[in-house]
JSON list of C-alpha atoms in Angstrom, two decimals:
[
{"chain": "A", "resi": 27, "resn": "LYS", "atom": "CA", "xyz": [0.00, 0.00, 0.00]},
{"chain": "A", "resi": 28, "resn": "VAL", "atom": "CA", "xyz": [3.00, 2.32, 0.35]},
{"chain": "A", "resi": 29, "resn": "LEU", "atom": "CA", "xyz": [3.87, 2.15, -3.35]},
{"chain": "A", "resi": 30, "resn": "PRO", "atom": "CA", "xyz": [0.50, 3.51, -4.60]},
{"chain": "A", "resi": 31, "resn": "ALA", "atom": "CA", "xyz": [0.71, 6.40, -2.12]},
{"chain": "A", "resi": 32, "resn": "CYS", "atom": "CA", "xyz": [4.20, 7.31, -3.38]},
{"chain": "A", "resi": 33, "resn": "LEU", "atom": "CA", "xyz": [3.01, 7.02, -6.96]},
{"chain": "A", "resi": 34, "resn": "LEU", "atom": "CA", "xyz": [0.06, 9.29, -6.24]},
{"chain": "A", "resi": 35, "resn": "LEU", "atom": "CA", "xyz": [2.34, 11.85, -4.59]},
{"chain": "A", "resi": 36, "resn": "ALA", "atom": "CA", "xyz": [4.75, 11.75, -7.55]},
{"chain": "A", "resi": 37, "resn": "LEU", "atom": "CA", "xyz": [1.90, 12.33, -10.01]},
{"chain": "A", "resi": 38, "resn": "LEU", "atom": "CA", "xyz": [0.59, 15.25, -7.96]},
{"chain": "A", "resi": 39, "resn": "LEU", "atom": "CA", "xyz": [4.03, 16.87, -7.96]},
{"chain": "A", "resi": 40, "resn": "LEU", "atom": "CA", "xyz": [4.78, 16.19, -11.64]},
{"chain": "A", "resi": 41, "resn": "GLY", "atom": "CA", "xyz": [1.38, 17.32, -12.94]},
{"chain": "A", "resi": 42, "resn": "PRO", "atom": "CA", "xyz": [2.02, 21.10, -12.78]},
{"chain": "A", "resi": 43, "resn": "ALA", "atom": "CA", "xyz": [5.52, 20.67, -14.22]},
{"chain": "A", "resi": 44, "resn": "LEU", "atom": "CA", "xyz": [4.22, 18.73, -17.22]},
{"chain": "A", "resi": 45, "resn": "SER", "atom": "CA", "xyz": [1.41, 21.21, -17.93]},
{"chain": "A", "resi": 46, "resn": "GLU", "atom": "CA", "xyz": [3.92, 24.11, -17.75]},
{"chain": "A", "resi": 47, "resn": "GLN", "atom": "CA", "xyz": [6.05, 22.36, -20.37]},
{"chain": "A", "resi": 48, "resn": "ASP", "atom": "CA", "xyz": [3.13, 22.28, -22.87]},
{"chain": "A", "resi": 49, "resn": "LYS", "atom": "CA", "xyz": [2.80, 26.09, -22.93]},
{"chain": "A", "resi": 50, "resn": "ARG", "atom": "CA", "xyz": [6.17, 26.51, -24.63]},
{"chain": "A", "resi": 51, "resn": "GLY", "atom": "CA", "xyz": [7.41, 23.67, -26.75]},
{"chain": "A", "resi": 52, "resn": "LEU", "atom": "CA", "xyz": [10.62, 22.87, -28.55]},
{"chain": "A", "resi": 53, "resn": "ILE", "atom": "CA", "xyz": [8.98, 23.22, -31.95]},
{"chain": "A", "resi": 54, "resn": "PHE", "atom": "CA", "xyz": [5.95, 25.52, -31.52]},
{"chain": "A", "resi": 55, "resn": "ASN", "atom": "CA", "xyz": [5.00, 28.47, -29.28]},
{"chain": "A", "resi": 56, "resn": "LEU", "atom": "CA", "xyz": [8.54, 29.85, -29.50]},
{"chain": "A", "resi": 57, "resn": "ASP", "atom": "CA", "xyz": [9.33, 33.18, -27.84]},
{"chain": "A", "resi": 58, "resn": "ILE", "atom": "CA", "xyz": [11.02, 36.24, -29.37]},
{"chain": "A", "resi": 59, "resn": "GLY", "atom": "CA", "xyz": [14.70, 35.49, -30.03]},
{"chain": "A", "resi": 60, "resn": "GLU", "atom": "CA", "xyz": [14.41, 31.71, -30.31]},
{"chain": "A", "resi": 61, "resn": "LEU", "atom": "CA", "xyz": [15.61, 29.92, -33.44]},
{"chain": "A", "resi": 62, "resn": "CYS", "atom": "CA", "xyz": [12.88, 28.98, -35.94]},
{"chain": "A", "resi": 63, "resn": "LEU", "atom": "CA", "xyz": [12.34, 27.52, -39.41]},
{"chain": "A", "resi": 64, "resn": "GLN", "atom": "CA", "xyz": [8.78, 28.76, -40.07]},
{"chain": "A", "resi": 65, "resn": "SER", "atom": "CA", "xyz": [6.68, 31.64, -38.77]},
{"chain": "A", "resi": 66, "resn": "ALA", "atom": "CA", "xyz": [4.03, 29.15, -37.62]},
{"chain": "A", "resi": 67, "resn": "GLN", "atom": "CA", "xyz": [6.46, 28.09, -34.88]},
{"chain": "A", "resi": 68, "resn": "CYS", "atom": "CA", "xyz": [6.59, 31.58, -33.31]},
{"chain": "A", "resi": 69, "resn": "LYS", "atom": "CA", "xyz": [4.07, 33.03, -30.86]},
{"chain": "A", "resi": 70, "resn": "SER", "atom": "CA", "xyz": [4.48, 36.35, -32.71]},
{"chain": "A", "resi": 71, "resn": "GLY", "atom": "CA", "xyz": [3.85, 34.77, -36.12]},
{"chain": "A", "resi": 72, "resn": "CYS", "atom": "CA", "xyz": [7.16, 36.05, -37.54]},
{"chain": "A", "resi": 73, "resn": "CYS", "atom": "CA", "xyz": [10.29, 34.01, -38.15]},
{"chain": "A", "resi": 74, "resn": "HIS", "atom": "CA", "xyz": [12.83, 36.72, -39.11]},
{"chain": "A", "resi": 75, "resn": "ARG", "atom": "CA", "xyz": [16.17, 36.45, -40.89]},
{"chain": "A", "resi": 76, "resn": "ALA", "atom": "CA", "xyz": [18.52, 39.46, -41.08]},
{"chain": "A", "resi": 77, "resn": "SER", "atom": "CA", "xyz": [20.35, 38.17, -44.19]},
{"chain": "A", "resi": 78, "resn": "GLY", "atom": "CA", "xyz": [20.50, 35.14, -46.43]},
{"chain": "A", "resi": 79, "resn": "LEU", "atom": "CA", "xyz": [23.30, 33.64, -44.34]},
{"chain": "A", "resi": 80, "resn": "SER", "atom": "CA", "xyz": [21.91, 34.37, -40.87]},
{"chain": "A", "resi": 81, "resn": "LEU", "atom": "CA", "xyz": [19.89, 32.05, -38.67]},
{"chain": "A", "resi": 82, "resn": "ALA", "atom": "CA", "xyz": [16.19, 32.86, -38.43]},
{"chain": "A", "resi": 83, "resn": "ARG", "atom": "CA", "xyz": [14.76, 33.82, -35.05]},
{"chain": "A", "resi": 84, "resn": "CYS", "atom": "CA", "xyz": [11.28, 34.66, -33.80]},
{"chain": "A", "resi": 85, "resn": "ALA", "atom": "CA", "xyz": [10.70, 38.42, -33.87]},
{"chain": "A", "resi": 86, "resn": "PRO", "atom": "CA", "xyz": [7.83, 40.79, -33.04]},
{"chain": "A", "resi": 87, "resn": "GLN", "atom": "CA", "xyz": [5.52, 41.86, -35.84]},
{"chain": "A", "resi": 88, "resn": "ALA", "atom": "CA", "xyz": [6.13, 45.28, -37.37]},
{"chain": "A", "resi": 89, "resn": "ALA", "atom": "CA", "xyz": [4.43, 48.30, -35.77]},
{"chain": "A", "resi": 90, "resn": "GLU", "atom": "CA", "xyz": [2.95, 51.32, -37.56]},
{"chain": "A", "resi": 91, "resn": "PHE", "atom": "CA", "xyz": [5.51, 53.17, -39.75]},
{"chain": "A", "resi": 92, "resn": "GLN", "atom": "CA", "xyz": [8.03, 50.29, -39.51]},
{"chain": "A", "resi": 93, "resn": "GLY", "atom": "CA", "xyz": [9.31, 48.35, -42.50]},
{"chain": "A", "resi": 94, "resn": "CYS", "atom": "CA", "xyz": [7.33, 45.22, -43.36]},
{"chain": "A", "resi": 95, "resn": "SER", "atom": "CA", "xyz": [6.81, 42.37, -45.78]},
{"chain": "A", "resi": 96, "resn": "PRO", "atom": "CA", "xyz": [3.45, 41.13, -47.00]},
{"chain": "A", "resi": 97, "resn": "LYS", "atom": "CA", "xyz": [2.55, 37.68, -45.63]},
{"chain": "A", "resi": 98, "resn": "ASN", "atom": "CA", "xyz": [3.98, 34.96, -47.86]},
{"chain": "A", "resi": 99, "resn": "ILE", "atom": "CA", "xyz": [3.97, 31.21, -48.28]},
{"chain": "A", "resi": 100, "resn": "TYR", "atom": "CA", "xyz": [7.65, 30.80, -47.35]},
{"chain": "A", "resi": 101, "resn": "GLY", "atom": "CA", "xyz": [7.14, 31.57, -43.68]},
{"chain": "A", "resi": 102, "resn": "VAL", "atom": "CA", "xyz": [10.53, 33.27, -43.11]},
{"chain": "A", "resi": 103, "resn": "TYR", "atom": "CA", "xyz": [10.82, 37.04, -43.47]},
{"chain": "A", "resi": 104, "resn": "TYR", "atom": "CA", "xyz": [13.54, 39.65, -43.90]},
{"chain": "A", "resi": 105, "resn": "LYS", "atom": "CA", "xyz": [11.03, 42.15, -42.49]},
{"chain": "A", "resi": 106, "resn": "CYS", "atom": "CA", "xyz": [8.11, 40.95, -40.35]},
{"chain": "A", "resi": 107, "resn": "PRO", "atom": "CA", "xyz": [4.48, 41.36, -41.39]},
{"chain": "A", "resi": 108, "resn": "CYS", "atom": "CA", "xyz": [2.46, 44.13, -39.72]},
{"chain": "A", "resi": 109, "resn": "GLU", "atom": "CA", "xyz": [0.68, 43.89, -36.39]},
{"chain": "A", "resi": 110, "resn": "ARG", "atom": "CA", "xyz": [-3.04, 43.11, -36.48]},
{"chain": "A", "resi": 111, "resn": "GLY", "atom": "CA", "xyz": [-5.11, 45.98, -37.85]},
{"chain": "A", "resi": 112, "resn": "LEU", "atom": "CA", "xyz": [-2.28, 47.41, -39.98]},
{"chain": "A", "resi": 113, "resn": "THR", "atom": "CA", "xyz": [-1.60, 46.82, -43.66]},
{"chain": "A", "resi": 114, "resn": "CYS", "atom": "CA", "xyz": [1.76, 46.52, -45.42]},
{"chain": "A", "resi": 115, "resn": "ASP", "atom": "CA", "xyz": [1.87, 49.05, -48.26]},
{"chain": "A", "resi": 116, "resn": "ALA", "atom": "CA", "xyz": [4.33, 47.13, -50.47]},
{"chain": "A", "resi": 117, "resn": "ASP", "atom": "CA", "xyz": [4.93, 45.66, -53.92]},
{"chain": "A", "resi": 118, "resn": "LYS", "atom": "CA", "xyz": [2.79, 42.52, -53.80]},
{"chain": "A", "resi": 119, "resn": "THR", "atom": "CA", "xyz": [3.66, 41.26, -57.28]},
{"chain": "A", "resi": 120, "resn": "ILE", "atom": "CA", "xyz": [5.37, 37.93, -57.90]},
{"chain": "A", "resi": 121, "resn": "VAL", "atom": "CA", "xyz": [8.42, 39.80, -59.25]},
{"chain": "A", "resi": 122, "resn": "GLY", "atom": "CA", "xyz": [8.77, 41.73, -55.97]},
{"chain": "A", "resi": 123, "resn": "SER", "atom": "CA", "xyz": [8.57, 38.47, -54.05]},
{"chain": "A", "resi": 124, "resn": "ILE", "atom": "CA", "xyz": [11.19, 36.71, -56.17]},
{"chain": "A", "resi": 125, "resn": "THR", "atom": "CA", "xyz": [13.66, 39.62, -56.11]},
{"chain": "A", "resi": 126, "resn": "ASN", "atom": "CA", "xyz": [13.15, 40.36, -52.38]},
{"chain": "A", "resi": 127, "resn": "LYS", "atom": "CA", "xyz": [12.00, 43.89, -53.19]},
{"chain": "A", "resi": 128, "resn": "ASN", "atom": "CA", "xyz": [8.50, 43.47, -51.75]},
{"chain": "A", "resi": 129, "resn": "PHE", "atom": "CA", "xyz": [9.19, 45.51, -48.61]},
{"chain": "A", "resi": 130, "resn": "GLY", "atom": "CA", "xyz": [6.91, 48.32, -47.51]},
{"chain": "A", "resi": 131, "resn": "VAL", "atom": "CA", "xyz": [5.75, 50.30, -44.48]},
{"chain": "A", "resi": 132, "resn": "CYS", "atom": "CA", "xyz": [2.99, 49.38, -42.02]},
{"chain": "A", "resi": 133, "resn": "LYS", "atom": "CA", "xyz": [0.05, 51.76, -42.19]},
{"chain": "A", "resi": 134, "resn": "ASP", "atom": "CA", "xyz": [-3.32, 52.08, -40.54]},
{"chain": "A", "resi": 135, "resn": "PRO", "atom": "CA", "xyz": [-5.86, 51.51, -43.35]},
{"chain": "A", "resi": 136, "resn": "GLN", "atom": "CA", "xyz": [-8.23, 54.03, -41.74]},
{"chain": "A", "resi": 137, "resn": "ASP", "atom": "CA", "xyz": [-5.69, 56.88, -42.03]},
{"chain": "A", "resi": 138, "resn": "LYS", "atom": "CA", "xyz": [-6.14, 58.76, -45.30]}
]
């Protein structure tokens, strides 16, 4: 009867530790500054790379008047997409995407 009591105690102590681990994983729910391969891994929704040779890290989304990139299918950005409610005023053509010239500035669509 001692073994089940010890097992119950161990489960009670490990429960909170295991649930805390689920909030931030090794692959998803990554914080700002952590290495990433796709924006879907980051809590912020932006996996940012400073140059073609640099490692990508999770970064905050671009604020109003900051440089931005339109959302793309690649999932790694040289400039992060805009925060919610803002639009990225940029070249959204396929040529701009291929040549990495599709950068713009975040703007509030309600400002004229």
